[in-house]
């Protein structure tokens, strides 16, 4: 059963990853990272529920809870930054931000 | 779950997702839908044999299928607002999966925090920054072929790992839901959090406070002093 | 530091006076610098000519002083036997070397001309002469640069001036003609309304620079300084030929003059190296082997030296002759001179007729002691002269461009001088140089006047009968043409006759060739003259409705020149006992020619030939016919002359084209081969880094893709490394 949950988690994670790689809207990209979080949460809980050895524990769930905290903090800061970027350029296009390019 | 099936599933999924990406050269909604449905069916169907009870089979199938399809909609929909709403659907399905894994408190917390708090913030930001509906950059994906390839190569690798012959200790038969001492009830999780993880929960609180202060600070900043200088 | 010493009539401290004389070449340079300052401060450019006229005038006054002091020096030496001077040098013109005692010079000097004329009987070109006395002054201005410590003493190349009577003559010629030409230019370098041409001040600046360079060439006391002057006059010639650099023909002519002169100057430089090579081992410590004085002191020792089987005087003489041929436009590298007529007419008069082109003659005459010791080199000089004289005279017969006719006649007259040098009569050559400067400058300036009046048309086919239109130019040009033709008692007559006489006495057939050439000279000169001034009055449309004579500023300088053309020859009256020959007797010129015959018969013959040729010219061209009677008479020969023997075309085919092709080959090899390799080396890192830069495009998602792919790679490696344990 672990493999089934891990497969779903991996699929969600990869969907989020593909979205992050391909979408150009900064907000949607950010949303895709949340989708990747979902996959990871499923993974963590599955590992806690179906450990490779020993009885089930709550550690996976609690790890997921802390992940929720981090995700909330990240969403707050990330969205603030997105708003700031939007104010600077008037666009949410990720391609508009290529300052690290040298030429 | 044989390696061949995994490979086929990953390939079908990749092709289907590529066809559905906005702005892809071979964009075809009609061709993508059956391919993606087949890929989901393959992924879920190959895992179902692990579930003993029919109730579990059905519940897992429903949550996983809707979750995956919702995820696909999140990344392919051209309307950011719809993406956000589809993401709520994904969160709900994940909640269901967590309930199947006896994580009652976490599932409710996830639903409350994600669907209730974070997603609302997203929708607010979308409405703030993108009042004109869809923009040009929502209609075209950035190099969809490379993105999809990179992602599904990784997925293939992970799936190959999942498909390996299972070793280690045998799976323990799961106790029933009610009698499960390890269930993620409020009581169990609360005990753990306030004893074993007492310090960590304090640090998490500080982290949240810091992020809140940071978010306020960033959001108050003027655009001209936005911290990032235009080089060119 | 002994110099221009002992000048009794002007009672001045000798050193002070010498320092004043030593400034002679600087005055024209001051004029040039003044123009430069005017330009720098953007002031009064229209006054530019005053600076140069003042500079050249000052130089002319000083030149007169130098000439006069040499005159007095000679007189004092002749009358004051007790006058000993450390700078005096006794040279013996024939081996074995005999150094006469220092106090014996005075009677020898007085005796030299007599012995030269009396002792020549039966001895051919290299007769048994008395000791040749060279009286000179050397003024060392300062040490220029050091050649190192040799023999315990520093060997300095100095800025020093070597002044003898030859220098005196050259200074007079250069400064006098230059002064007249500069004044003339004030009028010439203007349009019909009296407005200055563009580049007016540039023209005068370069004229000043030229006079400075020419004076340095004449005054130089060593070969390095001579080379400096030699190249500087070449540079000024280039600049002034190309004065109208917007005209492609002028620019090409300037380039041609410069490049052709390089050929000769290459040999000239080698000649200087040869002198150093031979003399460096034998001179005393502290002496510079490139000083004239040192060379003349050791010239007897040179005779015993040789390199590759060629005796030292021959080798040096022939190599230096290369430079003389280029500078004096002699066969076979004369081709630049006719083209040089693209420059303004005053430039043609000053540089390409009177002064610069005579530098070769001056140099060969100056190095008399060398050439006197090399019969082979003398023969080459003579042959070059004969070929050049005939070639140029025939080409001049069949030209239409007045200035080109004059250019070929200049070449022909210079060739006369070379013949004189070659038969061992350098005094005659310098005498001809001196008279030629007056009448050829006069002719060129008159031609310039015609050109000025005719709206820059100088082709005699386009105008005729200008006698009534340009009366004063007509008169002046008539005098110049008579002098060039060798009309009796005019200046050209005396000097040309002397050359013919020397040739007849030594190589009779050369004398006959020269007489024939002189006849051609008179003929083509008057052909040009009649075509221009006789016949019905015709003017080209460019001349405007009322062509008129030149303004006074262009006419007055011609009168002194005309006076010179008429009377300058009388200084040579009396032949070897005349004033001129006595004056230059103690210069560094060495006469080896014998004098066997009396002068009067030859004078009668050459005078008759000149008058006869003029009459023939009058008979054929007196009414300025437009159908070229000579062409109809001579046919293809005349056409060959008109085409200048196709020498330009032959040179083009033999030298210019192959060199150009070779240059293009090298250029292509450089651009495509060498540059290609260099560029490839430079481009390779650029290409490589552009590949690397593709991974750093600054786009967030690009980095994310790279991260994902890297993560996949890490997974693959990890799974490959760890044993298959499963989940």
CSV table of C-alpha atoms in Angstrom, one decimal, chain C residues 52-361:
chain,number,residue,atom,x,y,z
C,52,UNK,CA,58.6,82.8,-45.8
C,53,UNK,CA,59.8,85.7,-48.0
C,54,UNK,CA,61.5,87.2,-45.0
C,55,UNK,CA,63.1,83.8,-44.1
C,56,UNK,CA,64.3,83.1,-47.6
C,57,UNK,CA,65.5,86.7,-48.0
C,58,UNK,CA,67.5,86.5,-44.8
C,59,UNK,CA,69.0,83.2,-46.1
C,60,UNK,CA,69.8,84.9,-49.4
C,61,UNK,CA,71.6,87.8,-47.7
C,62,UNK,CA,73.7,85.3,-45.6
C,63,UNK,CA,74.4,83.2,-48.7
C,64,UNK,CA,75.8,86.3,-50.3
C,65,UNK,CA,78.0,86.8,-47.3
C,66,UNK,CA,79.2,83.2,-47.5
C,67,UNK,CA,79.9,83.5,-51.2
C,68,UNK,CA,81.8,86.8,-50.6
C,69,UNK,CA,83.8,85.4,-47.7
C,70,UNK,CA,84.9,82.4,-49.8
C,71,UNK,CA,85.9,84.8,-52.5
C,72,UNK,CA,88.0,86.8,-50.1
C,73,UNK,CA,89.4,83.7,-48.6
C,74,UNK,CA,90.6,82.6,-51.9
C,75,UNK,CA,92.1,86.0,-52.6
C,76,UNK,CA,93.8,86.1,-49.2
C,77,UNK,CA,95.2,82.6,-49.7
C,78,UNK,CA,96.5,83.5,-53.1
C,79,UNK,CA,98.2,86.6,-51.8
C,80,UNK,CA,99.2,85.7,-48.3
C,81,UNK,CA,101.5,82.7,-48.4
C,82,UNK,CA,102.0,82.8,-44.6
C,83,UNK,CA,98.4,82.2,-43.9
C,84,UNK,CA,98.3,78.8,-42.3
C,85,UNK,CA,95.0,77.2,-41.5
C,86,UNK,CA,94.5,73.9,-39.8
C,87,UNK,CA,91.3,73.3,-41.8
C,88,UNK,CA,93.2,73.3,-45.1
C,89,UNK,CA,93.8,70.0,-46.7
C,90,UNK,CA,96.0,69.2,-49.5
C,91,UNK,CA,94.5,66.6,-51.8
C,92,UNK,CA,96.3,64.9,-54.6
C,93,UNK,CA,94.1,63.9,-57.4
C,94,UNK,CA,96.3,61.1,-58.8
C,95,UNK,CA,98.2,58.3,-57.1
C,96,UNK,CA,100.5,58.0,-55.5
C,97,UNK,CA,99.4,60.3,-52.8
C,98,UNK,CA,101.6,63.3,-52.2
C,99,UNK,CA,101.0,65.4,-49.2
C,100,UNK,CA,102.5,68.7,-50.0
C,101,UNK,CA,103.8,70.7,-47.1
C,102,UNK,CA,101.2,73.0,-45.6
C,103,UNK,CA,103.1,76.2,-46.5
C,104,UNK,CA,103.3,75.2,-50.1
C,105,UNK,CA,99.6,75.5,-50.7
C,106,UNK,CA,99.5,79.1,-51.8
C,107,UNK,CA,101.7,78.9,-54.9
C,108,UNK,CA,100.0,75.6,-55.7
C,109,UNK,CA,96.6,77.2,-55.5
C,110,UNK,CA,97.7,79.9,-57.8
C,111,UNK,CA,99.3,77.4,-60.1
C,112,UNK,CA,96.5,74.8,-60.2
C,113,UNK,CA,94.4,76.1,-63.1
C,114,UNK,CA,97.4,76.7,-65.2
C,115,UNK,CA,98.9,73.3,-64.5
C,116,UNK,CA,95.6,71.7,-65.2
C,117,UNK,CA,95.4,73.3,-68.6
C,118,UNK,CA,99.0,72.8,-69.5
C,119,UNK,CA,99.8,69.4,-68.1
C,120,UNK,CA,96.9,67.7,-69.8
C,121,UNK,CA,98.5,67.3,-73.1
C,122,UNK,CA,98.5,63.7,-74.3
C,123,UNK,CA,97.5,62.2,-71.0
C,124,UNK,CA,93.8,61.6,-71.6
C,125,UNK,CA,91.2,62.0,-69.0
C,126,UNK,CA,93.5,61.3,-66.1
C,127,UNK,CA,96.2,63.6,-66.8
C,128,UNK,CA,99.2,64.4,-64.5
C,129,UNK,CA,97.9,67.3,-62.4
C,130,UNK,CA,99.5,69.3,-59.7
C,131,UNK,CA,98.4,68.8,-56.1
C,132,UNK,CA,94.8,69.7,-55.7
C,133,UNK,CA,94.1,72.0,-52.9
C,134,UNK,CA,90.9,71.9,-51.1
C,135,UNK,CA,90.2,74.9,-49.0
C,136,UNK,CA,87.2,74.5,-46.7
C,137,UNK,CA,85.7,75.6,-43.5
C,138,UNK,CA,83.9,73.4,-41.1
C,139,UNK,CA,81.5,74.6,-38.6
C,140,UNK,CA,80.3,72.2,-36.0
C,141,UNK,CA,77.0,73.3,-34.5
C,142,UNK,CA,76.7,70.5,-32.0
C,143,UNK,CA,77.1,66.8,-31.5
C,144,UNK,CA,74.1,65.1,-33.0
C,145,UNK,CA,74.4,61.5,-31.8
C,146,UNK,CA,77.1,59.2,-30.8
C,147,UNK,CA,78.2,56.0,-32.6
C,148,UNK,CA,79.8,54.7,-29.5
C,149,UNK,CA,83.2,54.7,-27.9
C,150,UNK,CA,85.6,53.7,-30.7
C,151,UNK,CA,89.4,53.7,-30.1
C,152,UNK,CA,89.0,55.3,-26.7
C,153,UNK,CA,87.1,58.3,-28.0
C,154,UNK,CA,83.5,58.9,-28.7
C,155,UNK,CA,82.7,58.8,-32.4
C,156,UNK,CA,80.2,61.6,-32.9
C,157,UNK,CA,77.9,62.3,-35.8
C,158,UNK,CA,77.8,66.0,-35.7
C,159,UNK,CA,75.6,68.6,-37.1
C,160,UNK,CA,78.4,70.3,-39.0
C,161,UNK,CA,78.6,72.4,-42.1
C,162,UNK,CA,81.2,72.0,-44.7
C,163,UNK,CA,81.7,75.2,-46.6
C,164,UNK,CA,83.9,75.6,-49.6
C,165,UNK,CA,83.5,77.6,-52.8
C,166,UNK,CA,81.2,75.0,-54.3
C,167,UNK,CA,79.0,75.5,-51.3
C,168,UNK,CA,79.1,79.2,-52.0
C,169,UNK,CA,77.9,78.8,-55.5
C,170,UNK,CA,75.1,76.4,-54.6
C,171,UNK,CA,73.9,78.7,-51.8
C,172,UNK,CA,73.7,81.6,-54.2
C,173,UNK,CA,71.7,79.6,-56.7
C,174,UNK,CA,69.4,78.1,-54.2
C,175,UNK,CA,68.6,81.2,-52.2
C,176,UNK,CA,68.3,83.5,-55.2
C,177,UNK,CA,66.0,81.3,-57.2
C,178,UNK,CA,64.0,80.4,-54.1
C,179,UNK,CA,63.5,84.1,-53.3
C,180,UNK,CA,62.3,84.9,-56.7
C,181,UNK,CA,60.0,81.9,-56.8
C,182,UNK,CA,58.5,82.6,-53.4
C,183,UNK,CA,57.7,86.2,-54.4
C,184,UNK,CA,56.3,85.0,-57.7
C,185,UNK,CA,54.1,82.5,-55.8
C,186,UNK,CA,52.4,85.3,-54.0
C,187,UNK,CA,50.7,86.2,-57.3
C,188,UNK,CA,50.5,82.7,-58.7
C,189,UNK,CA,48.7,81.1,-55.9
C,190,UNK,CA,45.6,83.2,-56.4
C,191,UNK,CA,42.7,83.1,-58.7
C,192,UNK,CA,41.8,85.8,-61.3
C,193,UNK,CA,40.1,87.9,-58.6
C,194,UNK,CA,43.1,88.0,-56.4
C,195,UNK,CA,41.7,85.6,-53.8
C,196,UNK,CA,44.1,83.1,-52.3
C,197,UNK,CA,43.8,79.5,-53.4
C,198,UNK,CA,42.9,77.0,-50.8
C,199,UNK,CA,46.0,75.8,-49.0
C,200,UNK,CA,47.8,79.1,-49.7
C,201,UNK,CA,49.6,79.1,-46.3
C,202,UNK,CA,50.3,75.4,-46.7
C,203,UNK,CA,52.1,76.0,-49.9
C,204,UNK,CA,54.3,78.7,-48.4
C,205,UNK,CA,55.0,76.6,-45.4
C,206,UNK,CA,56.2,73.8,-47.6
C,207,UNK,CA,58.3,76.1,-49.7
C,208,UNK,CA,60.0,77.3,-46.6
C,209,UNK,CA,60.6,73.8,-45.5
C,210,UNK,CA,62.0,72.9,-48.9
C,211,UNK,CA,64.4,75.8,-48.9
C,212,UNK,CA,65.6,74.8,-45.4
C,213,UNK,CA,66.1,71.2,-46.5
C,214,UNK,CA,67.9,72.2,-49.7
C,215,UNK,CA,70.2,74.4,-47.7
C,216,UNK,CA,70.9,71.6,-45.3
C,217,UNK,CA,71.7,69.4,-48.2
C,218,UNK,CA,74.1,71.9,-49.6
C,219,UNK,CA,75.7,72.8,-46.3
C,220,UNK,CA,75.9,69.3,-44.8
C,221,UNK,CA,79.3,68.4,-43.6
C,222,UNK,CA,78.7,64.7,-43.3
C,223,UNK,CA,76.8,62.0,-45.1
C,224,UNK,CA,74.2,61.6,-42.4
C,225,UNK,CA,73.2,65.2,-42.6
C,226,UNK,CA,73.4,65.0,-46.3
C,227,UNK,CA,71.0,62.1,-46.3
C,228,UNK,CA,68.7,64.1,-44.0
C,229,UNK,CA,68.6,67.0,-46.4
C,230,UNK,CA,68.4,64.6,-49.3
C,231,UNK,CA,65.3,62.9,-47.9
C,232,UNK,CA,63.8,66.1,-46.7
C,233,UNK,CA,63.9,67.7,-50.1
C,234,UNK,CA,62.3,64.5,-51.4
C,235,UNK,CA,59.6,64.8,-48.9
C,236,UNK,CA,59.0,68.4,-49.8
C,237,UNK,CA,58.9,67.5,-53.4
C,238,UNK,CA,56.3,64.9,-52.6
C,239,UNK,CA,54.2,67.3,-50.6
C,240,UNK,CA,54.4,70.0,-53.3
C,241,UNK,CA,53.8,67.8,-56.3
C,242,UNK,CA,50.7,66.5,-54.4
C,243,UNK,CA,49.7,70.1,-53.4
C,244,UNK,CA,46.5,69.7,-55.4
C,245,UNK,CA,45.9,66.3,-53.7
C,246,UNK,CA,42.3,66.4,-54.7
C,247,UNK,CA,43.4,65.8,-58.3
C,248,UNK,CA,44.0,62.1,-58.7
C,249,UNK,CA,46.8,62.8,-61.3
C,250,UNK,CA,48.6,65.0,-58.8
C,251,UNK,CA,48.3,62.5,-56.0
C,252,UNK,CA,49.6,59.7,-58.2
C,253,UNK,CA,52.5,61.9,-59.5
C,254,UNK,CA,53.5,62.7,-55.9
C,255,UNK,CA,53.4,59.0,-55.0
C,256,UNK,CA,55.4,58.1,-58.1
C,257,UNK,CA,58.0,60.7,-57.4
C,258,UNK,CA,58.4,59.5,-53.9
C,259,UNK,CA,58.6,55.8,-54.7
C,260,UNK,CA,60.9,56.2,-57.7
C,261,UNK,CA,63.2,58.2,-55.6
C,262,UNK,CA,63.2,55.4,-53.0
C,263,UNK,CA,64.8,53.2,-55.5
C,264,UNK,CA,67.7,55.5,-56.0
C,265,UNK,CA,67.9,56.4,-52.3
C,266,UNK,CA,68.3,52.7,-51.5
C,267,UNK,CA,71.5,52.7,-53.4
C,268,UNK,CA,72.5,56.0,-51.9
C,269,UNK,CA,72.1,54.6,-48.4
C,270,UNK,CA,74.1,51.6,-49.4
C,271,UNK,CA,76.8,53.9,-50.6
C,272,UNK,CA,77.0,55.7,-47.3
C,273,UNK,CA,77.2,52.3,-45.6
C,274,UNK,CA,80.0,51.4,-47.9
C,275,UNK,CA,81.9,54.6,-47.0
C,276,UNK,CA,81.6,53.7,-43.3
C,277,UNK,CA,82.6,50.2,-44.0
C,278,UNK,CA,85.8,51.1,-45.7
C,279,UNK,CA,86.8,54.1,-43.6
C,280,UNK,CA,85.7,53.0,-40.2
C,281,UNK,CA,88.8,50.8,-39.6
C,282,UNK,CA,91.4,53.3,-40.7
C,283,UNK,CA,90.3,56.7,-39.3
C,284,UNK,CA,91.9,58.1,-36.2
C,285,UNK,CA,90.0,58.0,-32.9
C,286,UNK,CA,87.5,60.8,-32.6
C,287,UNK,CA,87.1,61.2,-36.3
C,288,UNK,CA,83.8,60.4,-38.0
C,289,UNK,CA,84.3,58.4,-41.2
C,290,UNK,CA,81.1,59.9,-42.5
C,291,UNK,CA,82.5,63.5,-42.4
C,292,UNK,CA,83.4,64.9,-45.8
C,293,UNK,CA,86.7,66.1,-44.3
C,294,UNK,CA,87.6,62.7,-43.0
C,295,UNK,CA,86.6,61.1,-46.3
C,296,UNK,CA,88.8,63.5,-48.3
C,297,UNK,CA,91.6,63.1,-45.8
C,298,UNK,CA,91.7,59.3,-46.3
C,299,UNK,CA,90.5,59.1,-49.8
C,300,UNK,CA,93.9,58.0,-51.1
C,301,UNK,CA,93.8,54.9,-48.8
C,302,UNK,CA,90.5,54.0,-50.3
C,303,UNK,CA,92.0,53.3,-53.6
C,304,UNK,CA,93.9,50.3,-52.3
C,305,UNK,CA,90.7,48.8,-50.8
C,306,UNK,CA,88.1,46.7,-52.5
C,307,UNK,CA,85.1,44.6,-51.9
C,308,UNK,CA,84.0,41.6,-54.0
C,309,UNK,CA,86.6,42.5,-56.5
C,310,UNK,CA,85.3,46.1,-56.9
C,311,UNK,CA,87.6,48.9,-55.9
C,312,UNK,CA,86.3,51.0,-53.1
C,313,UNK,CA,85.9,54.3,-55.0
C,314,UNK,CA,84.0,52.5,-57.8
C,315,UNK,CA,81.7,50.8,-55.4
C,316,UNK,CA,81.0,53.9,-53.4
C,317,UNK,CA,80.7,56.0,-56.5
C,318,UNK,CA,78.3,53.7,-58.2
C,319,UNK,CA,76.1,53.3,-55.2
C,320,UNK,CA,75.9,57.0,-54.5
C,321,UNK,CA,75.3,57.5,-58.2
C,322,UNK,CA,72.0,55.6,-57.7
C,323,UNK,CA,70.8,58.3,-55.4
C,324,UNK,CA,71.9,61.0,-57.8
C,325,UNK,CA,70.1,59.3,-60.7
C,326,UNK,CA,66.8,59.3,-58.8
C,327,UNK,CA,67.1,62.8,-57.4
C,328,UNK,CA,68.3,64.3,-60.7
C,329,UNK,CA,65.9,62.3,-62.8
C,330,UNK,CA,68.4,60.6,-65.0
C,331,UNK,CA,68.1,57.4,-67.0
C,332,UNK,CA,66.8,54.9,-66.1
C,333,UNK,CA,64.8,56.3,-63.1
C,334,UNK,CA,63.7,59.7,-64.6
C,335,UNK,CA,60.1,58.8,-65.1
C,336,UNK,CA,58.9,60.7,-62.1
C,337,UNK,CA,60.0,64.1,-63.3
C,338,UNK,CA,57.5,64.7,-66.2
C,339,UNK,CA,54.7,63.6,-63.9
C,340,UNK,CA,55.9,65.9,-61.2
C,341,UNK,CA,54.7,68.8,-63.4
C,342,UNK,CA,51.3,68.2,-61.9
C,343,UNK,CA,52.5,70.4,-59.0
C,344,UNK,CA,52.1,74.2,-59.1
C,345,UNK,CA,54.4,75.9,-61.6
C,346,UNK,CA,56.5,77.7,-59.0
C,347,UNK,CA,57.3,74.3,-57.6
C,348,UNK,CA,58.3,73.0,-61.0
C,349,UNK,CA,60.5,76.0,-61.3
C,350,UNK,CA,62.2,75.8,-58.0
C,351,UNK,CA,62.3,72.2,-57.1
C,352,UNK,CA,62.0,70.3,-60.4
C,353,UNK,CA,64.2,72.6,-62.5
C,354,UNK,CA,66.6,74.8,-60.5
C,355,UNK,CA,67.5,73.3,-57.2
C,356,UNK,CA,66.4,69.9,-56.0
C,357,UNK,CA,67.0,68.0,-59.2
C,358,UNK,CA,70.5,69.4,-59.3
C,359,UNK,CA,71.3,67.8,-56.0
C,360,UNK,CA,72.6,64.7,-57.8
C,361,UNK,CA,75.0,66.8,-59.8
